[in-house]
JSON list of C-alpha atoms in Angstrom, two decimals:
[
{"chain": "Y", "resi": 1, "resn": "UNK", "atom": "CA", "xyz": [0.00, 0.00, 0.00]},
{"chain": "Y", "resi": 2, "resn": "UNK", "atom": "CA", "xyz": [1.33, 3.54, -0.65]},
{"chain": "Y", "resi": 3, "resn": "UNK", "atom": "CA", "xyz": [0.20, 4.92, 2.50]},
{"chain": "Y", "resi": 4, "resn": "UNK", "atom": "CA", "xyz": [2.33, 1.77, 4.35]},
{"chain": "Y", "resi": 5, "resn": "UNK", "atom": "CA", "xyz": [5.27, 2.69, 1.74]},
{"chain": "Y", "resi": 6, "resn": "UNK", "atom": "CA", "xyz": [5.18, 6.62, 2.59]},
{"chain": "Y", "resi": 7, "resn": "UNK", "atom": "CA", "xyz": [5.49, 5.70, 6.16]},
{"chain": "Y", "resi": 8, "resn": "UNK", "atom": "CA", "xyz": [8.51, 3.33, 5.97]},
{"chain": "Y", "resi": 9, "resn": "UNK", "atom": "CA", "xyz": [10.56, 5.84, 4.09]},
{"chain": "Y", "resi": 10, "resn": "UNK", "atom": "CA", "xyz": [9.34, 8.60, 6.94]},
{"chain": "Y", "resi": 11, "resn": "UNK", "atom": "CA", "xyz": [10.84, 6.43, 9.79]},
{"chain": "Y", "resi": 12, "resn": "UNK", "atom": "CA", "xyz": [13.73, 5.68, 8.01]},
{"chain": "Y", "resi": 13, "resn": "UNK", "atom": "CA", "xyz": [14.43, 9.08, 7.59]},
{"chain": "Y", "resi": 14, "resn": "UNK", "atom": "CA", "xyz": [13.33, 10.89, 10.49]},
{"chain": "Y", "resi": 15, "resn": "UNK", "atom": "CA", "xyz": [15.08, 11.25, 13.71]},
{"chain": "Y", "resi": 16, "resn": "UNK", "atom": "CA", "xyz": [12.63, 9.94, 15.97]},
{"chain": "Y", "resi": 17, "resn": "UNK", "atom": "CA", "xyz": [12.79, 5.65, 16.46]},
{"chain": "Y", "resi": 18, "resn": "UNK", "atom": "CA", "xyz": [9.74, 3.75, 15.98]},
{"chain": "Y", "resi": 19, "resn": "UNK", "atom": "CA", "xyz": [9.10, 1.45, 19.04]},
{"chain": "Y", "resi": 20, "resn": "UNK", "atom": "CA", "xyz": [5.56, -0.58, 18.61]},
{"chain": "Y", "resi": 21, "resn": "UNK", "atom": "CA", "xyz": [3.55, -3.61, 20.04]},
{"chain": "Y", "resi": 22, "resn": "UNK", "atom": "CA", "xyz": [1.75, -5.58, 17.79]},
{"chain": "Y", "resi": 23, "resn": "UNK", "atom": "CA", "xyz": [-1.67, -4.53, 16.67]},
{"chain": "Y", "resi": 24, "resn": "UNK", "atom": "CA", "xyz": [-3.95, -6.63, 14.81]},
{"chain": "Y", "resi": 25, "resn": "UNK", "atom": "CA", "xyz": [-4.49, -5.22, 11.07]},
{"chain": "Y", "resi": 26, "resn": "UNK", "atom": "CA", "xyz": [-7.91, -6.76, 10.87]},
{"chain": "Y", "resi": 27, "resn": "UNK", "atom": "CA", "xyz": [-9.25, -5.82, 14.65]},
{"chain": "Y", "resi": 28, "resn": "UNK", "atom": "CA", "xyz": [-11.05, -2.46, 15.61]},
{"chain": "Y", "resi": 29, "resn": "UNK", "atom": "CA", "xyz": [-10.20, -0.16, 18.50]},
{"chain": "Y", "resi": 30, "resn": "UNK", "atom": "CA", "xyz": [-9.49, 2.61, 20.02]},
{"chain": "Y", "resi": 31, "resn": "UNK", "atom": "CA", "xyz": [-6.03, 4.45, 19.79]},
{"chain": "Y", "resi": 32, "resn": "UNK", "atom": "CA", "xyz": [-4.85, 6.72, 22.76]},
{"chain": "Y", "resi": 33, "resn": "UNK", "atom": "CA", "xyz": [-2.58, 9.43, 20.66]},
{"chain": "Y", "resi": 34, "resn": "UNK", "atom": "CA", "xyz": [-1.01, 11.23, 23.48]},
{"chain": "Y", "resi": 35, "resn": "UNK", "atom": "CA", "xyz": [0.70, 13.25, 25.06]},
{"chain": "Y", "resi": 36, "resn": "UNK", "atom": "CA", "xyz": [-0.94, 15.03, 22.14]},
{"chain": "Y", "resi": 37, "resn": "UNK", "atom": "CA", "xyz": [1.10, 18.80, 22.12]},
{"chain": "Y", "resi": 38, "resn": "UNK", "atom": "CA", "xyz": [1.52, 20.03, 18.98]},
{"chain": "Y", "resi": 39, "resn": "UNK", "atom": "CA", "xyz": [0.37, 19.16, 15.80]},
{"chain": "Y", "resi": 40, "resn": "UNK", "atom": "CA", "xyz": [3.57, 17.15, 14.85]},
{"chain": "Y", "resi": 41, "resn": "UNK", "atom": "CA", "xyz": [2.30, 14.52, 17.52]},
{"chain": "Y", "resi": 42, "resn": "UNK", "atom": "CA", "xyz": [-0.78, 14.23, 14.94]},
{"chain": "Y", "resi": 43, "resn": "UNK", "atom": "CA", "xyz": [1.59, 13.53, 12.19]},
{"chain": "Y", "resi": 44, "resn": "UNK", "atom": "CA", "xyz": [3.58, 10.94, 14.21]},
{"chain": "Y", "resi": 45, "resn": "UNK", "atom": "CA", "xyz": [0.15, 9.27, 15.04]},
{"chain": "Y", "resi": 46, "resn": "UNK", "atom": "CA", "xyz": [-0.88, 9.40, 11.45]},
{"chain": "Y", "resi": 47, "resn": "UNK", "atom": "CA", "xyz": [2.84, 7.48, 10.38]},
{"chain": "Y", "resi": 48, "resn": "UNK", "atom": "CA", "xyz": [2.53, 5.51, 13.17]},
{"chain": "Y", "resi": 49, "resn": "UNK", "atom": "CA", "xyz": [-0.70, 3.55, 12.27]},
{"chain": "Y", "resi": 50, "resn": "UNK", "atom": "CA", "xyz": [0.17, 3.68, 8.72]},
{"chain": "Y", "resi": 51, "resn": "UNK", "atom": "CA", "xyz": [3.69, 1.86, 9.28]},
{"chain": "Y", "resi": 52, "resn": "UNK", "atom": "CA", "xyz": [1.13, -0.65, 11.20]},
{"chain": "Y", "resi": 53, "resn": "UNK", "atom": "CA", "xyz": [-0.95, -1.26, 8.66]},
{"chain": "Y", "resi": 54, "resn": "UNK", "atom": "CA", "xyz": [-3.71, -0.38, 10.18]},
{"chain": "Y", "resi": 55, "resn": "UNK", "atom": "CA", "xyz": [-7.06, 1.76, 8.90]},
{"chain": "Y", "resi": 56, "resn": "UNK", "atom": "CA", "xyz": [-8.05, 4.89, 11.22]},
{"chain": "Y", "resi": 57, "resn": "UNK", "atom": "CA", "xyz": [-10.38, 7.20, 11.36]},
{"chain": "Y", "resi": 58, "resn": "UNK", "atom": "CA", "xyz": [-9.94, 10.15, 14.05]},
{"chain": "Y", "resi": 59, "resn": "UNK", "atom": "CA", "xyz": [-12.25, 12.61, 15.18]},
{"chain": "Y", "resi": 60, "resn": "UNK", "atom": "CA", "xyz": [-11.37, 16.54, 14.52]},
{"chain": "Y", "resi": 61, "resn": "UNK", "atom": "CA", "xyz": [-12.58, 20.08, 15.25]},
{"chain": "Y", "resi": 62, "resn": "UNK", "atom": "CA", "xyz": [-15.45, 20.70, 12.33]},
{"chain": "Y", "resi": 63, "resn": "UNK", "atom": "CA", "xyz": [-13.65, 23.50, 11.05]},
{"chain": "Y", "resi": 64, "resn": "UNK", "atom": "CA", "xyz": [-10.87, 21.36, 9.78]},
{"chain": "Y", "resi": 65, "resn": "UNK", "atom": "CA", "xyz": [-12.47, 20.05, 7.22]},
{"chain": "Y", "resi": 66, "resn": "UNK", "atom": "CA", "xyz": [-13.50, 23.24, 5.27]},
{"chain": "Y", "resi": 67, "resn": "UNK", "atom": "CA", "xyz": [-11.91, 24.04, 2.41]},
{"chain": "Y", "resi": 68, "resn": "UNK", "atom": "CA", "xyz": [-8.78, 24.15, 0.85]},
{"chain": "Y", "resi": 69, "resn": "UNK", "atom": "CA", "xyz": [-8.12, 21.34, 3.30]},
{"chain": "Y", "resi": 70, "resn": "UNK", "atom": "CA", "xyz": [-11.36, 19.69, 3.93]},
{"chain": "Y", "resi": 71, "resn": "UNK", "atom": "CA", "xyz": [-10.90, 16.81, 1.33]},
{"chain": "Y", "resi": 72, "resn": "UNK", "atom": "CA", "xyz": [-7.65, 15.81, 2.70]},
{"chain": "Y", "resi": 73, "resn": "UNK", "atom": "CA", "xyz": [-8.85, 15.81, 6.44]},
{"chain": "Y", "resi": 74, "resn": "UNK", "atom": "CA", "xyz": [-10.93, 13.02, 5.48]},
{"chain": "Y", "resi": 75, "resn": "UNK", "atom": "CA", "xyz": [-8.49, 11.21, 2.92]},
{"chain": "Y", "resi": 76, "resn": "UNK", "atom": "CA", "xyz": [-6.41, 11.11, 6.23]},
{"chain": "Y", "resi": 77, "resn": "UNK", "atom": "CA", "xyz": [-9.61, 8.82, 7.92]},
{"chain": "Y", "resi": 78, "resn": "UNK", "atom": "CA", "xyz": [-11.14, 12.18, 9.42]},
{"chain": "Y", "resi": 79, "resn": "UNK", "atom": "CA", "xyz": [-14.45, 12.41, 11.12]},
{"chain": "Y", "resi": 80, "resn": "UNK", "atom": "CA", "xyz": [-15.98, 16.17, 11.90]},
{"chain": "Y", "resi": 81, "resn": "UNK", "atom": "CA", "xyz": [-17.30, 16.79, 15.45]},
{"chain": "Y", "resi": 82, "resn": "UNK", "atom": "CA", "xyz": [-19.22, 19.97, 15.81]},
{"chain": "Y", "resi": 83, "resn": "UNK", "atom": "CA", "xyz": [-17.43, 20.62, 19.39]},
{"chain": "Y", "resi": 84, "resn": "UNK", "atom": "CA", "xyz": [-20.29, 22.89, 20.37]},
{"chain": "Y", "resi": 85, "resn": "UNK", "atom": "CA", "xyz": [-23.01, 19.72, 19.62]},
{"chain": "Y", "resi": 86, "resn": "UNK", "atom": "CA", "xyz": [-21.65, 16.80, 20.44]},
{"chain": "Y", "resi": 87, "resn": "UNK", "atom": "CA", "xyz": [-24.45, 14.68, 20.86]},
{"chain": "Y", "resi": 88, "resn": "UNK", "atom": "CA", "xyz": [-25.00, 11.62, 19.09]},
{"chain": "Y", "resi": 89, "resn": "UNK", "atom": "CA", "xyz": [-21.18, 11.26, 18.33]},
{"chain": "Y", "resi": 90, "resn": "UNK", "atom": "CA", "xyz": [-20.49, 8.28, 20.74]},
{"chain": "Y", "resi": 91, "resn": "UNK", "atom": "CA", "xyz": [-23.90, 6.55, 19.36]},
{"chain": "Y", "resi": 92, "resn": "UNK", "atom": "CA", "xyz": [-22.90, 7.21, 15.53]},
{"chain": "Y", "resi": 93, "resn": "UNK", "atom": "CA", "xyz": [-19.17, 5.18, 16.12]},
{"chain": "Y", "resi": 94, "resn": "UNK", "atom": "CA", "xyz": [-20.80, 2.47, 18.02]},
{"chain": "Y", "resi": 95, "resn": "UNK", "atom": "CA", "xyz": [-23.31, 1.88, 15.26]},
{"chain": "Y", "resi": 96, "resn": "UNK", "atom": "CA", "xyz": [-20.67, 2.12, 12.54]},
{"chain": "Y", "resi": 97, "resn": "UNK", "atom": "CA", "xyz": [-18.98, -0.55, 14.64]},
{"chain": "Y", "resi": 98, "resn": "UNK", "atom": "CA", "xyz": [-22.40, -2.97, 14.82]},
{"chain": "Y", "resi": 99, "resn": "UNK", "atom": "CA", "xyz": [-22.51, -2.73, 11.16]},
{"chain": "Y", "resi": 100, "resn": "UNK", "atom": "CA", "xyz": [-18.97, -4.44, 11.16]},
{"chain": "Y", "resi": 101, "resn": "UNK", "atom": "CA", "xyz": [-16.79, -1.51, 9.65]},
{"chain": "Y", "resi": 102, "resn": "UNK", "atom": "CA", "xyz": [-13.40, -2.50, 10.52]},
{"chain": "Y", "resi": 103, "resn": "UNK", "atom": "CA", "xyz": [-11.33, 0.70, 11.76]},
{"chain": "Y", "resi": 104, "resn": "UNK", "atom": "CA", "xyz": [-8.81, 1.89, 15.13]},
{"chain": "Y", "resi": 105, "resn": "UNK", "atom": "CA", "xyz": [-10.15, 5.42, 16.15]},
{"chain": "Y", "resi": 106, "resn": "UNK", "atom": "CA", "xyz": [-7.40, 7.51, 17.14]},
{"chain": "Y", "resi": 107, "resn": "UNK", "atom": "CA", "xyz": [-8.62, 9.74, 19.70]},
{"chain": "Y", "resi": 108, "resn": "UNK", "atom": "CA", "xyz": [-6.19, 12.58, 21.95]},
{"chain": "Y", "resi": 109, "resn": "UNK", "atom": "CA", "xyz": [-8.29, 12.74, 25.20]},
{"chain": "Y", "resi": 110, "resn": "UNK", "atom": "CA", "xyz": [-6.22, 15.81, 25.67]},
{"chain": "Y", "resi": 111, "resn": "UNK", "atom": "CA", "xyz": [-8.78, 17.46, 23.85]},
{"chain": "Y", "resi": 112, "resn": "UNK", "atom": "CA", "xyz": [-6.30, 20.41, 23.23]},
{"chain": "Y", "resi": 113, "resn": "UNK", "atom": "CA", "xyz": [-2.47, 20.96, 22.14]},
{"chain": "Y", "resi": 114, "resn": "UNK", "atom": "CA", "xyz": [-2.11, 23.12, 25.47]},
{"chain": "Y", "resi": 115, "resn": "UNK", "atom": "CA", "xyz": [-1.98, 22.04, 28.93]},
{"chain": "Y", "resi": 116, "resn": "UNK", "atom": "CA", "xyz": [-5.00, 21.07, 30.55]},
{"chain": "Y", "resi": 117, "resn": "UNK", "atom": "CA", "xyz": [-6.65, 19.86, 33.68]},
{"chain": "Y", "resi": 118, "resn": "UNK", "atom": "CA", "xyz": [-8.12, 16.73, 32.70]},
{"chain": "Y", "resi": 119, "resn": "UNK", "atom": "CA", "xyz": [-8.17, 14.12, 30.02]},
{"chain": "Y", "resi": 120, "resn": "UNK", "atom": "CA", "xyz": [-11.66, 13.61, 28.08]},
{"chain": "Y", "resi": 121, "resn": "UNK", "atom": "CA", "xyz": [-13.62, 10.41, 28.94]},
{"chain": "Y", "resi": 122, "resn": "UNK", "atom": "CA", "xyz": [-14.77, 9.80, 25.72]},
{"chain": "Y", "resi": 123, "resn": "UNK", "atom": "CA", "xyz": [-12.27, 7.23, 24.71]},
{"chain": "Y", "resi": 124, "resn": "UNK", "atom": "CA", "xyz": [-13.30, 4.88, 27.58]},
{"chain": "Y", "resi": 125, "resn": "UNK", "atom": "CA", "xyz": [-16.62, 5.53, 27.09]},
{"chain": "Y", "resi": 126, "resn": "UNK", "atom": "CA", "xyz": [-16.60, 4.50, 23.59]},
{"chain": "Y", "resi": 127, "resn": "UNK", "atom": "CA", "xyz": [-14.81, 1.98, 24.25]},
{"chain": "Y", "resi": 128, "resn": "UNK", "atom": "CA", "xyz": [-16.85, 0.38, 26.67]},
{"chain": "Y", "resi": 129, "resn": "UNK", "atom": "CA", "xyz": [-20.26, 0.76, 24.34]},
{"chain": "Y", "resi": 130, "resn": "UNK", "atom": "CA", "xyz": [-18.40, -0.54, 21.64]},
{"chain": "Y", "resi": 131, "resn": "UNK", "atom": "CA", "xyz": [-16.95, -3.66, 23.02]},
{"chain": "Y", "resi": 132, "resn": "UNK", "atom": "CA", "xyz": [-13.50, -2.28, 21.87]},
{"chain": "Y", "resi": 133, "resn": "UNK", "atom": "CA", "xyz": [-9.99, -2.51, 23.21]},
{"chain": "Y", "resi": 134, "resn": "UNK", "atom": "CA", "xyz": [-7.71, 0.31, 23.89]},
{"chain": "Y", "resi": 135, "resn": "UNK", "atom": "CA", "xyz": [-4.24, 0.71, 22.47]},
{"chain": "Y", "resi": 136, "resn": "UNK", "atom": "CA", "xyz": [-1.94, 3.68, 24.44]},
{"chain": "Y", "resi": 137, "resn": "UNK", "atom": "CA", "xyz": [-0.10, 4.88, 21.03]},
{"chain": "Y", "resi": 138, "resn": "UNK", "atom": "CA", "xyz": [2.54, 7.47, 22.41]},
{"chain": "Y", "resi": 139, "resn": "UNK", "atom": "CA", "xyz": [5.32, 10.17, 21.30]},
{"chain": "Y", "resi": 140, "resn": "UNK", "atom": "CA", "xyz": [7.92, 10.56, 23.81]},
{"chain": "Y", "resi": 141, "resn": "UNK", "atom": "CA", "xyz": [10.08, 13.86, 22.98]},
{"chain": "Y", "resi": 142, "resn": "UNK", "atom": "CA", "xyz": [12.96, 13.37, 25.42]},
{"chain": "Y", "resi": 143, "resn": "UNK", "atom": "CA", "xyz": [13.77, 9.56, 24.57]},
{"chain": "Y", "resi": 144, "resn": "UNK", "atom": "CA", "xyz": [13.14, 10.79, 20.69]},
{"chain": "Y", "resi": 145, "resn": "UNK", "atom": "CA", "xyz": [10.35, 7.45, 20.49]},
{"chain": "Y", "resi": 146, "resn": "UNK", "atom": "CA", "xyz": [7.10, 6.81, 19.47]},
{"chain": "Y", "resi": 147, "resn": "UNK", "atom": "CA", "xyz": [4.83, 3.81, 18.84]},
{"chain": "Y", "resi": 148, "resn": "UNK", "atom": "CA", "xyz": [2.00, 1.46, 20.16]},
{"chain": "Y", "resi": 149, "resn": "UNK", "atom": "CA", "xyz": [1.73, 0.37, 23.45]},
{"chain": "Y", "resi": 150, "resn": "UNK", "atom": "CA", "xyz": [0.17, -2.07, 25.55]},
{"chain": "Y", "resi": 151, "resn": "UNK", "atom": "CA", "xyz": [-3.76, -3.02, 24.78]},
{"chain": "Y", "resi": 152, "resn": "UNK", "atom": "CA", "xyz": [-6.04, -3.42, 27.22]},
{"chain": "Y", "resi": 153, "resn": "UNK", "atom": "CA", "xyz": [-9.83, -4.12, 27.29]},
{"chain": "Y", "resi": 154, "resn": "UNK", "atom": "CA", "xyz": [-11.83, -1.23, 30.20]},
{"chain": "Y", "resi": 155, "resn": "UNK", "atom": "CA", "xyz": [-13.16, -2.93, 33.36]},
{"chain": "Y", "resi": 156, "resn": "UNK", "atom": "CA", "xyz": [-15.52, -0.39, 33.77]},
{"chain": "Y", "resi": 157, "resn": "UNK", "atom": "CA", "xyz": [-13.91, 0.75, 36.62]},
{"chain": "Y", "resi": 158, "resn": "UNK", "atom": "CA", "xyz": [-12.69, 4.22, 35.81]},
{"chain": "Y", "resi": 159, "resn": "UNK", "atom": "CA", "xyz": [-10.14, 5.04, 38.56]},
{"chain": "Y", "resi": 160, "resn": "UNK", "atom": "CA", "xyz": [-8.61, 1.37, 38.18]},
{"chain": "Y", "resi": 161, "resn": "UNK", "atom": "CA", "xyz": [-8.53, 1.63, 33.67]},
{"chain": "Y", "resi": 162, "resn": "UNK", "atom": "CA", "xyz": [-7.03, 5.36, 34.16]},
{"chain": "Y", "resi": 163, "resn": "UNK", "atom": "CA", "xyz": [-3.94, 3.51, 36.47]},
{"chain": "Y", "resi": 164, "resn": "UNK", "atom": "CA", "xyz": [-3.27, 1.74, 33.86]},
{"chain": "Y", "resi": 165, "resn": "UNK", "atom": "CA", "xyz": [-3.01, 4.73, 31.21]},
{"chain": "Y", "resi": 166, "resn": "UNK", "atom": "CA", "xyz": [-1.16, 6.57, 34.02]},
{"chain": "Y", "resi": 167, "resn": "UNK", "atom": "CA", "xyz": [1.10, 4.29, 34.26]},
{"chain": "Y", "resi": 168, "resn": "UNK", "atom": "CA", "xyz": [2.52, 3.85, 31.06]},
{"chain": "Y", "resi": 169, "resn": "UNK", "atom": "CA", "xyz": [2.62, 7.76, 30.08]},
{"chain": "Y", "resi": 170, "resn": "UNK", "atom": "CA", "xyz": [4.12, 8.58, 33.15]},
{"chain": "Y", "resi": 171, "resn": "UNK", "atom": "CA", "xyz": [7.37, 8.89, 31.52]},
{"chain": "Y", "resi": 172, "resn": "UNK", "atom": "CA", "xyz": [6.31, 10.07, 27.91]},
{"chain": "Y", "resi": 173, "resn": "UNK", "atom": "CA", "xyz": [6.31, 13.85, 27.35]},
{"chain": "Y", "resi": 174, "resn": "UNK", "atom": "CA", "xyz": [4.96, 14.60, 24.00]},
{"chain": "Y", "resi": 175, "resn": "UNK", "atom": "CA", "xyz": [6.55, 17.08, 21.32]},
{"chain": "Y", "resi": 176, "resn": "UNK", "atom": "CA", "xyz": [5.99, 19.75, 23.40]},
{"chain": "Y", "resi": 177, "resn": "UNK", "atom": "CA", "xyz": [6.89, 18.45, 27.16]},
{"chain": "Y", "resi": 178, "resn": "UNK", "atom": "CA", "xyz": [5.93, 21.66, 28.93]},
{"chain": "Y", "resi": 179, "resn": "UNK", "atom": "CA", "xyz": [2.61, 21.25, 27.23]},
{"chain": "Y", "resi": 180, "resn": "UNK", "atom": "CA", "xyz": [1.39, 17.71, 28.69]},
{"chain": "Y", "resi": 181, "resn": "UNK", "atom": "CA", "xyz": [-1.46, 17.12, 30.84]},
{"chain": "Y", "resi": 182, "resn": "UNK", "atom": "CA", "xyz": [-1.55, 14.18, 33.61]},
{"chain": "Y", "resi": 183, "resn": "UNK", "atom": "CA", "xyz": [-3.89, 11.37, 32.15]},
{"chain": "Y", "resi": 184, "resn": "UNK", "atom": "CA", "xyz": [-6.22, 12.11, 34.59]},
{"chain": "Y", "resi": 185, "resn": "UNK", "atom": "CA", "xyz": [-10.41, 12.45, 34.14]},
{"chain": "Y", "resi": 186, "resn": "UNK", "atom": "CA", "xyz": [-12.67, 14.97, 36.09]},
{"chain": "Y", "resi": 187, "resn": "UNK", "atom": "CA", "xyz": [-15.03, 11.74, 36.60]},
{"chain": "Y", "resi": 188, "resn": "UNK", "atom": "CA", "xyz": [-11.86, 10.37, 38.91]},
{"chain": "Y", "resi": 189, "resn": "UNK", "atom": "CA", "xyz": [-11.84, 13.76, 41.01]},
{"chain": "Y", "resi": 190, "resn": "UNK", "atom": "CA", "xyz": [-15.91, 12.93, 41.74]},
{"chain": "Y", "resi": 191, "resn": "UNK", "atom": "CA", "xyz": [-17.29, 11.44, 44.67]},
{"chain": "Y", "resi": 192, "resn": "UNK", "atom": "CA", "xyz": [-18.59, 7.76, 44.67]},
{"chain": "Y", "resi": 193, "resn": "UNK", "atom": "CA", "xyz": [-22.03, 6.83, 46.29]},
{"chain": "Y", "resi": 194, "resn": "UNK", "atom": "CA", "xyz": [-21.96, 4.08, 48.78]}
]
């Protein structure tokens, strides 16, 4: 595949070392791209997944995919999300995954190149409606890396699933370290009943 061929001659070019687990070409999923920066993290993600052989779709700001651009947003696997109407979005990807379309959604719970508070939940939520497993893809700025991670399937318990993603970006710093926010989701920070 050209897109496959494009991305072996960008990691055997570029400075940055490709380090990746396994994914299966013909599963579904969702893909954690994070730390998520700058828009070069995008582009890693984007080289990543296409060294893997993998199909993606990702979800962007609506705007994106206006023109002169537009076209090429979604030749790249892009999905618009009006951010200021949401709704429906989560039901739309679960039903695209009951009809048995085939595709790892690259999603930065970041939600935003600058430093935040929180991650969005949206990933695990997805994931969980979906039946899907997460993959923690990752860029990693001071060890010049990026790849795939680990996979995992969400219990359903938040706090316990965000350890996990915790625990393996504790040490990855994005493009634009000073930029990063903890993987960390305001649903964590909220009482429990009982």
């Amino acid at each position: 595949m050209i897109r496959e061929h494009v991305a072996r001659v960008y990691w055997s070019l570029s400075r940055w070392t490709l380090k990746t687990e396994p994914i299966d070409r013909d599963g579904a999923g969702i893909l954690v791209g994070a730390p998520h920066t700058s828009n070069w993290d995008f582009i890693h993600m984007l080289a990543i997944t296409a060294r893997a052989g993998v199909p993606v779709r990702y979800l962007g700001k609506h705007t994106l995919f206006k023109p002169p651009f537009g076209w090429l947003m979604r030749a790249l696997g892009g999905i618009p999300v009006d951010r200021r109407a949401p709704a429906g979005l989560v039901d739309e990807l679960v039903s695209r995954v009951a009809a048995g379309e085939k595709f790892y959604l690259v999603v930065t719970p970041e939600g935003t190149r600058s430093k935040g508070e929180y991650w969005k939940s949206g990933f695990l939520r997805i994931a969980r409606e979906a039946g899907l497993p997460v993959t923690l893809g990752y860029v990693d700025r001071t060890t010049m890396t990026a790849g795939l991670g680990p996979t995992f399937t969400p219990s359903g318990d938040i706090r316990a699933d965000m350890e996990l993603v915790r625990a393996f970006y504790a040490d990855k710093a994005g493009h634009t370290p000073s930029r990063r926010t903890e993987p960390r989701l305001r649903e964590e920070d909220q009482p429990t009943d009982g």
